[in-house]
PDB file of C-alpha atoms in Angstrom:
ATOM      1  CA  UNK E   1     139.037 146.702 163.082  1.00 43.00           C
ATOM      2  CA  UNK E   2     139.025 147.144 159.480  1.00 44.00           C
ATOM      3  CA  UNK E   3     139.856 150.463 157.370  1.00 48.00           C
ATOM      4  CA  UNK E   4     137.841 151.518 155.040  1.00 46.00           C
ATOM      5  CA  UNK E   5     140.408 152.446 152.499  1.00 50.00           C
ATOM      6  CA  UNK E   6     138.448 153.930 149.849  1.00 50.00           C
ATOM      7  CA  UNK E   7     137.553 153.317 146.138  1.00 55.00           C
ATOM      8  CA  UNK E   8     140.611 151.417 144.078  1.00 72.00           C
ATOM      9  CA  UNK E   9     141.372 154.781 142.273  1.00 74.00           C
ATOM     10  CA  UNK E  10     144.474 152.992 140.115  1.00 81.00           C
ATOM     11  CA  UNK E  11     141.724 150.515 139.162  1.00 84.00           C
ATOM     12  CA  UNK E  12     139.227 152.913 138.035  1.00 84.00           C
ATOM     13  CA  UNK E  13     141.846 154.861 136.136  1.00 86.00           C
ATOM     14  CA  UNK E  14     142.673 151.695 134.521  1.00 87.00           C
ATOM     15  CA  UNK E  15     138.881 150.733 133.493  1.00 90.00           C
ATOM     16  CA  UNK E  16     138.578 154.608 132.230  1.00 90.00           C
ATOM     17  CA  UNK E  17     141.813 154.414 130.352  1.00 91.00           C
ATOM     18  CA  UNK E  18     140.851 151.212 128.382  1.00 91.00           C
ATOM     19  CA  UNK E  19     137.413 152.696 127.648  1.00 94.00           C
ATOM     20  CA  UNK E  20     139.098 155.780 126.275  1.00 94.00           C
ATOM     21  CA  UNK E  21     141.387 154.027 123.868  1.00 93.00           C
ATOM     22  CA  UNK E  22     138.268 151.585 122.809  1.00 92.00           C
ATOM     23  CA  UNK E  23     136.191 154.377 122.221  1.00 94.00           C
ATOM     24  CA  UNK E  24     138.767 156.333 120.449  1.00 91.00           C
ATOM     25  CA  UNK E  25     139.792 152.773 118.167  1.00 91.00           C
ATOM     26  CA  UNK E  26     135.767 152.783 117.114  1.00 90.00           C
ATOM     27  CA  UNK E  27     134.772 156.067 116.267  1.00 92.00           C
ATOM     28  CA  UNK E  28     137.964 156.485 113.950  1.00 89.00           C
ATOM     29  CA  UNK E  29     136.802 152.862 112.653  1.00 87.00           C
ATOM     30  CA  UNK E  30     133.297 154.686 112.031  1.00 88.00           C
ATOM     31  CA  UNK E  31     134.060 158.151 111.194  1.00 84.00           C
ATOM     32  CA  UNK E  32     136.449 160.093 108.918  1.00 81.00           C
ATOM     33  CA  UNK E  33     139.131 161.001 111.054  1.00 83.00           C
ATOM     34  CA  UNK E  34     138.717 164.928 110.687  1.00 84.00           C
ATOM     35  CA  UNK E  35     135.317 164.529 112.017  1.00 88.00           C
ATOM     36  CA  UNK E  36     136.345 162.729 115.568  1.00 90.00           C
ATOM     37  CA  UNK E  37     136.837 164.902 118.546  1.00 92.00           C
ATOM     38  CA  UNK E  38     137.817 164.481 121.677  1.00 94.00           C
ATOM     39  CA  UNK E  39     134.536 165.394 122.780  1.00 94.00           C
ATOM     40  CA  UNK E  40     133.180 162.721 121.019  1.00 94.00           C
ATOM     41  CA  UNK E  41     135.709 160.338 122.335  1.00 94.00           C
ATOM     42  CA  UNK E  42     134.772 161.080 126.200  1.00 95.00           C
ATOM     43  CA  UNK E  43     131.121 160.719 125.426  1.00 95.00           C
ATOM     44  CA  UNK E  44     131.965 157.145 123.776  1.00 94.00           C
ATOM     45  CA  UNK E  45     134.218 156.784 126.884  1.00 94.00           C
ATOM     46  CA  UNK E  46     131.386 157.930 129.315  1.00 93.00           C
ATOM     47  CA  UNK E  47     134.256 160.081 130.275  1.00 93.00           C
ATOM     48  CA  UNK E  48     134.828 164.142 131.345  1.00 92.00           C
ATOM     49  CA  UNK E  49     136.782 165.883 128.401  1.00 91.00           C
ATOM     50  CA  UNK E  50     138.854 166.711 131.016  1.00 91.00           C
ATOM     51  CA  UNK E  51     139.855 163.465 131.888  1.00 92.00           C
ATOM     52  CA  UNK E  52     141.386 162.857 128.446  1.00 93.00           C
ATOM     53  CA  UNK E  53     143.029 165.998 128.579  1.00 93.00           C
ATOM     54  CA  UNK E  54     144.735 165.544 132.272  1.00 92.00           C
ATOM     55  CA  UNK E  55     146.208 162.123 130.213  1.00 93.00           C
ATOM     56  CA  UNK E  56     147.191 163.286 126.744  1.00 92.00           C
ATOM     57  CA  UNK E  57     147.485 166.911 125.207  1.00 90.00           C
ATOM     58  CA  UNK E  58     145.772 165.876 121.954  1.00 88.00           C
ATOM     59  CA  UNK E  59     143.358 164.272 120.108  1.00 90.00           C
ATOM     60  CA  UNK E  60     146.775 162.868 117.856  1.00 88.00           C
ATOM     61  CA  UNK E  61     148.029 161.848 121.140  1.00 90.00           C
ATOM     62  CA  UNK E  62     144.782 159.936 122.074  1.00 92.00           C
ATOM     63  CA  UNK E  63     145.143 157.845 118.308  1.00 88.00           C
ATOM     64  CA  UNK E  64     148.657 157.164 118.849  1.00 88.00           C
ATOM     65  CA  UNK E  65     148.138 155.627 122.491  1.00 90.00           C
ATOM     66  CA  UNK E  66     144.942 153.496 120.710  1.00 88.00           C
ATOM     67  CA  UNK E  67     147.063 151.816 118.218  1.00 85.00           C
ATOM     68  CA  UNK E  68     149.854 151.680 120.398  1.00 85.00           C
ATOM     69  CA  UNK E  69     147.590 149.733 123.126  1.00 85.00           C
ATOM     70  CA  UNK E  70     146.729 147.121 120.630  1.00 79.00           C
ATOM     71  CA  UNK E  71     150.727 145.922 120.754  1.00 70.00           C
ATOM     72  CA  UNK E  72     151.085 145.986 123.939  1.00 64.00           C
ATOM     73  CA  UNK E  73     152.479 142.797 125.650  1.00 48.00           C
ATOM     74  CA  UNK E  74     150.208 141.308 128.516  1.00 42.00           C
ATOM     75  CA  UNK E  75     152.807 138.701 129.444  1.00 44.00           C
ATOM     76  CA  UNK E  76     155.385 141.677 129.976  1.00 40.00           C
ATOM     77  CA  UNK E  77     158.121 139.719 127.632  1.00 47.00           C
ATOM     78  CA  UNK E  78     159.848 141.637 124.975  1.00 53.00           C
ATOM     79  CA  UNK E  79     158.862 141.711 121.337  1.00 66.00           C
ATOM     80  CA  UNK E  80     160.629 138.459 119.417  1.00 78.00           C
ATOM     81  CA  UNK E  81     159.970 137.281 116.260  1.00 86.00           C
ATOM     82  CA  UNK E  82     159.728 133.713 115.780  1.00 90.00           C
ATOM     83  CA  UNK E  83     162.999 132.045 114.936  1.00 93.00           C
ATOM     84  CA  UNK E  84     162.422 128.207 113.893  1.00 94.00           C
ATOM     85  CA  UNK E  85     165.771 127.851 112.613  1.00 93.00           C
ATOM     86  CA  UNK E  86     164.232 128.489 108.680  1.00 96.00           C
ATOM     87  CA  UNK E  87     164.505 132.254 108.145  1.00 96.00           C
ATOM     88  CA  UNK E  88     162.201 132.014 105.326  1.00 97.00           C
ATOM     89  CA  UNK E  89     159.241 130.404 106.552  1.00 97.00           C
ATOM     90  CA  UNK E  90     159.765 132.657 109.684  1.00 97.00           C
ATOM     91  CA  UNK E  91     159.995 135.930 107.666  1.00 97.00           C
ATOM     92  CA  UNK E  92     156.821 134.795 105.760  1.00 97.00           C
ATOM     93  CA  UNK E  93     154.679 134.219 109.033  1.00 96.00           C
ATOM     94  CA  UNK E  94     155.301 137.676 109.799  1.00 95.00           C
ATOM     95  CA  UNK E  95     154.914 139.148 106.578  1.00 96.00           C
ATOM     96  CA  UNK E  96     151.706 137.627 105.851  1.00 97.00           C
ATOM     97  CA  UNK E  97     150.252 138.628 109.498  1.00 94.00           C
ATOM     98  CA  UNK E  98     151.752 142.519 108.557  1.00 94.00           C
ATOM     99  CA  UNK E  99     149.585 142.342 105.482  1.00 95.00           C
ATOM    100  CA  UNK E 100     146.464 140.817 106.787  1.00 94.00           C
ATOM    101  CA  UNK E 101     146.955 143.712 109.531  1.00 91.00           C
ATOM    102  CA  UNK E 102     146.930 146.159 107.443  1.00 92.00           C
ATOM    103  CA  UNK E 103     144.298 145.079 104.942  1.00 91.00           C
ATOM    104  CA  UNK E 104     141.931 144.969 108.566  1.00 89.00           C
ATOM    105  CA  UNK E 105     139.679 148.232 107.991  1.00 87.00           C
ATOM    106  CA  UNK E 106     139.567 148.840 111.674  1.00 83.00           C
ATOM    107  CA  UNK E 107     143.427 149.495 111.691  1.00 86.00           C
ATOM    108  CA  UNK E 108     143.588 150.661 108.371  1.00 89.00           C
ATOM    109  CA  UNK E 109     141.624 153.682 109.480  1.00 88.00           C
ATOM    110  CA  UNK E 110     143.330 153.912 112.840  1.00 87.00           C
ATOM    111  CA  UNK E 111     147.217 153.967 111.232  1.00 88.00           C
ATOM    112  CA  UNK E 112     145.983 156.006 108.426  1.00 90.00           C
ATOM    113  CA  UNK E 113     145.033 158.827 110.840  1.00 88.00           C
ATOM    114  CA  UNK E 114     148.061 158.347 112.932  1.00 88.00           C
ATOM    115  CA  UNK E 115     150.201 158.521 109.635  1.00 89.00           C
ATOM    116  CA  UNK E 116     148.196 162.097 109.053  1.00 88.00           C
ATOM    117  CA  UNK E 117     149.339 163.136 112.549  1.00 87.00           C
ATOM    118  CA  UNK E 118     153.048 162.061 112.461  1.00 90.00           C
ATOM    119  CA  UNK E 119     153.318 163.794 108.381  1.00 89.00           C
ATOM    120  CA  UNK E 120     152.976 167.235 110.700  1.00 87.00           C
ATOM    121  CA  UNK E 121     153.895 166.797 114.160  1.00 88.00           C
ATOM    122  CA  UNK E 122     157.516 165.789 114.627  1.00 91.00           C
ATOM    123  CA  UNK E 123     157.626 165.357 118.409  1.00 89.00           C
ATOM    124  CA  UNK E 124     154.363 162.431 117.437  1.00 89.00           C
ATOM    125  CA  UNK E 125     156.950 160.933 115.333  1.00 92.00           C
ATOM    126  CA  UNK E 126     159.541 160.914 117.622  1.00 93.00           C
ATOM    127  CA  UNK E 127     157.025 159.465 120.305  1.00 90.00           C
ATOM    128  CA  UNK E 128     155.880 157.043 117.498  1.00 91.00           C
ATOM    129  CA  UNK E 129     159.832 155.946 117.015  1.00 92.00           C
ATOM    130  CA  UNK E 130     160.577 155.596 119.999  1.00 92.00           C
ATOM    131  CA  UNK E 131     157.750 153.559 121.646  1.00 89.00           C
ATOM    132  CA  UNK E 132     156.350 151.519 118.879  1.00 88.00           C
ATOM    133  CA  UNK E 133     158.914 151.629 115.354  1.00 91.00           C
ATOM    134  CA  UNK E 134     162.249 151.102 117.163  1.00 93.00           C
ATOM    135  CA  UNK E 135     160.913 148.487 119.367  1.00 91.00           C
ATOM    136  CA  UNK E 136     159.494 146.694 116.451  1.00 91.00           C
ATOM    137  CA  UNK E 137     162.730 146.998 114.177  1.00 94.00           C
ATOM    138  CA  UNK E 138     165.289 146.031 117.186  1.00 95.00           C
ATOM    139  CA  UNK E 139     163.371 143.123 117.118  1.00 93.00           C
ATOM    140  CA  UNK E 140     163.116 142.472 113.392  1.00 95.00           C
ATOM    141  CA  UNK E 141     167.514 142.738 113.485  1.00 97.00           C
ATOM    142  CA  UNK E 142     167.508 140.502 116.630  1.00 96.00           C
ATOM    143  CA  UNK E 143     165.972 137.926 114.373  1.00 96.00           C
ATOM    144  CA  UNK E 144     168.336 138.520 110.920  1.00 97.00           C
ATOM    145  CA  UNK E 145     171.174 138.699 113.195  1.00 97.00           C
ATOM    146  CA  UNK E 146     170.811 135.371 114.641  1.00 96.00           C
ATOM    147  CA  UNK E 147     170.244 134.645 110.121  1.00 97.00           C
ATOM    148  CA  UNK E 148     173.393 135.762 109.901  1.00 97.00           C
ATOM    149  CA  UNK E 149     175.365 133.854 112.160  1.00 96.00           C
ATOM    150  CA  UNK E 150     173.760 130.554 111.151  1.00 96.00           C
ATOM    151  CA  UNK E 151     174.878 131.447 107.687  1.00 96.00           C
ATOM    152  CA  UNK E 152     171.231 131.830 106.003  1.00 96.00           C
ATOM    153  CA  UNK E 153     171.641 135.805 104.881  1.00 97.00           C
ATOM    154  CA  UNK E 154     174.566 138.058 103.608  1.00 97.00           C
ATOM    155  CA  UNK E 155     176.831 138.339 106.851  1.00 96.00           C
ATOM    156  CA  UNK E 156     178.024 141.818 105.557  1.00 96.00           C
ATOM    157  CA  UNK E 157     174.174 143.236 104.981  1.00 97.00           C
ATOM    158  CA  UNK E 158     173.187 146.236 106.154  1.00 98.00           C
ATOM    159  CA  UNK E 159     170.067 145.273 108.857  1.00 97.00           C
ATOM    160  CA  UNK E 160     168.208 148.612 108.134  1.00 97.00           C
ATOM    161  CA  UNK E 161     168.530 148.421 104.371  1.00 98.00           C
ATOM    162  CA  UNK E 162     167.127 144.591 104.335  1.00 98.00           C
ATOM    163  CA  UNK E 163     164.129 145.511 106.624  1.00 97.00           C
ATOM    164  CA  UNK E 164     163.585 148.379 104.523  1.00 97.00           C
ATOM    165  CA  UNK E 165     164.030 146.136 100.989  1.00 97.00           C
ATOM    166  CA  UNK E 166     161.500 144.115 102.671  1.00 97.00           C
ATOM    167  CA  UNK E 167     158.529 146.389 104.187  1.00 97.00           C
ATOM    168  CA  UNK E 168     158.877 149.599 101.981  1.00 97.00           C
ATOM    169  CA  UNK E 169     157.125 148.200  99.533  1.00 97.00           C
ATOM    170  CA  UNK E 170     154.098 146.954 101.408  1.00 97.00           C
ATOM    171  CA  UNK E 171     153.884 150.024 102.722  1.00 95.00           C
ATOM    172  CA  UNK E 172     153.463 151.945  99.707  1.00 96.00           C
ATOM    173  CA  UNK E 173     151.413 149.452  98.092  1.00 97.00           C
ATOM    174  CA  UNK E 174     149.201 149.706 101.076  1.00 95.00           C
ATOM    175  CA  UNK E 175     149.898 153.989 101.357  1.00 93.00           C
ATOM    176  CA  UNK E 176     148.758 154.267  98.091  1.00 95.00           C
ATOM    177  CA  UNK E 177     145.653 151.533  97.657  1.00 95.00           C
ATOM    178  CA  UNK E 178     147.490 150.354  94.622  1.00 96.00           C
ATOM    179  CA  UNK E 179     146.590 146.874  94.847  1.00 96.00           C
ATOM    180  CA  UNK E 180     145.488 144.257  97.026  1.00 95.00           C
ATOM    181  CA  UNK E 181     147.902 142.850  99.895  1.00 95.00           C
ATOM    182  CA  UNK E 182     147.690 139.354  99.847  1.00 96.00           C
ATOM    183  CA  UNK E 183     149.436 136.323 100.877  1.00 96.00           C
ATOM    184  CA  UNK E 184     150.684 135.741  98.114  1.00 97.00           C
ATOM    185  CA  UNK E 185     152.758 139.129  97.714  1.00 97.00           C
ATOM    186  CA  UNK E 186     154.047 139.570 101.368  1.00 97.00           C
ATOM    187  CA  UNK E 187     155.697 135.779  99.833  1.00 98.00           C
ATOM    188  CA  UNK E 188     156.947 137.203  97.114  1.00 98.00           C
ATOM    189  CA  UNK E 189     158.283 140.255  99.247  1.00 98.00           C
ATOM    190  CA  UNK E 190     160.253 137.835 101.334  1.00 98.00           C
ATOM    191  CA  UNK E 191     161.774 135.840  98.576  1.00 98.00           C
ATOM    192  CA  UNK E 192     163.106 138.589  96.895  1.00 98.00           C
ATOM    193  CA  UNK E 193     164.355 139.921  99.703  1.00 98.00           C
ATOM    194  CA  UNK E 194     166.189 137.050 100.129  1.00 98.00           C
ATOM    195  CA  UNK E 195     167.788 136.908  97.137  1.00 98.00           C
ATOM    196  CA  UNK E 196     169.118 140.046  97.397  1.00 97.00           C
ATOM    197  CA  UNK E 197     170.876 139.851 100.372  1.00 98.00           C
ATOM    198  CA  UNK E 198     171.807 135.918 100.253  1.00 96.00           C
ATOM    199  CA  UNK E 199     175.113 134.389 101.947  1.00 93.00           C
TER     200      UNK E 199
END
C-alpha cells in the first residue's frame, strides 16, 4: 500500500526561495533601490509578503541574501583561489574577474544598495563579514600564504595590509565612478602590489 505523503514542502520552499532572490536581483537591476519594496519583490516572486517576511526581517536582509546567493558554491567545496605555482598570473585572474564583476550593471546596482544598507545597519555588516567578506579574505591569505612559503612575497608581510594594498583601490575607483575598471588596471593593481611587498 502506498502513502500518500503529501506535497515536497522543502522543495517548494526551495523553488519560492530562488524566485525571491531572482526577483529581488532584477528589480534592483531595474529600479533605483529606494523605490523597491518588498511588496514589489513578492509580486515579482509570485509570492505572499508574508512569506518574505517569515524568512528575512528586511528588505536589506532580502538584498544581502540576493548577492550573497550568487557566491554560493553548488559543489559544496570551500572558496580557493587558484594557485598555479605563479602568484602573479594567479593574482591577475582574479583581479581582472573582480573588476569585470563589478563593472557588470546588474551587480553594480545590487552591491551598491547593499553598501547603502551596511553604511547604517551594523548587525548587516556584521552578517555581511561574517558570511561573505571573511570567507572571501581567509581565502585570499590561504593563497599568499602558500606565496610566502614558496618564497614569491615578503615572508614578514602583513596578509590584511597586502589584500588591502591590493583591492582598496578598486574599490574606491569603482565607489566613486572615477574611472573605468579595466583589465588593464586590476594588472597594474597587482604589480604594484607586488612590488611592495616582494621577498
Amino acid at each position: 500500500m502506498s502513502i500518500d505523503r503529501g506535497p515536497d514542502h522543502s522543495r517548494r520552499k526551495e523553488r519560492s526561495r530562488q524566485a525571491i532572490l531572482a526577483a529581488t536581483r532584477e528589480l534592483v537591476a531595474e529600479e533605483a533601490y529606494e523605490k523597491v519594496t518588498v511588496e514589489a519583490i513578492a509580486a515579482r516572486a509570485g509570492v505572499g509578503k508574508q512569506t518574505i517576511y517569515r524568512r528575512w526581517p528586511s528588505k536589506s536582509a532580502v538584498v544581502f541574501a540576493a548577492l550573497l546567493a550568487l557566491s554560493e558554491n553548488t559543489d559544496g567545496q570551500s572558496v580557493a583561489l587558484p594557485d598555479t605555482g605563479d602568484l602573479e598570473a594567479d593574482l591577475k585572474l582574479v583581479m581582472r574577474a573582480t573588476a569585470e564583476e563589478f563593472a557588470d550593471p546588474t551587480f553594480d546596482r545590487l552591491i551598491r544598495a547593499l553598501n547603502t544598507e551596511i553604511a547604517n545597519d551594523a548587525a548587516l555588516a556584521a552578517e555581511y563579514q561574517d558570511k561573505l567578506a571573511r570567507p572571501l579574505d581567509d581565502a585570499k591569505k590561504a593563497r599568499l600564504r602558500s606565496a610566502q612559503e614558496a618564497g614569491q612575497l615578503d615572508p614578514g608581510a602583513d596578509l590584511d595590509l597586502v589584500l588591502e594594498v591590493l583591492y582598496a583601490p578598486l574599490f574606491q575607483r569603482w565607489l566613486h565612478r572615477s574611472a573605468p575598471l579595466t583589465t588593464a588596471y586590476a594588472d597594474s593593481l597587482v604589480e604594484a602590489t607586488l612590488r611592495a611587498f616582494a621577498p
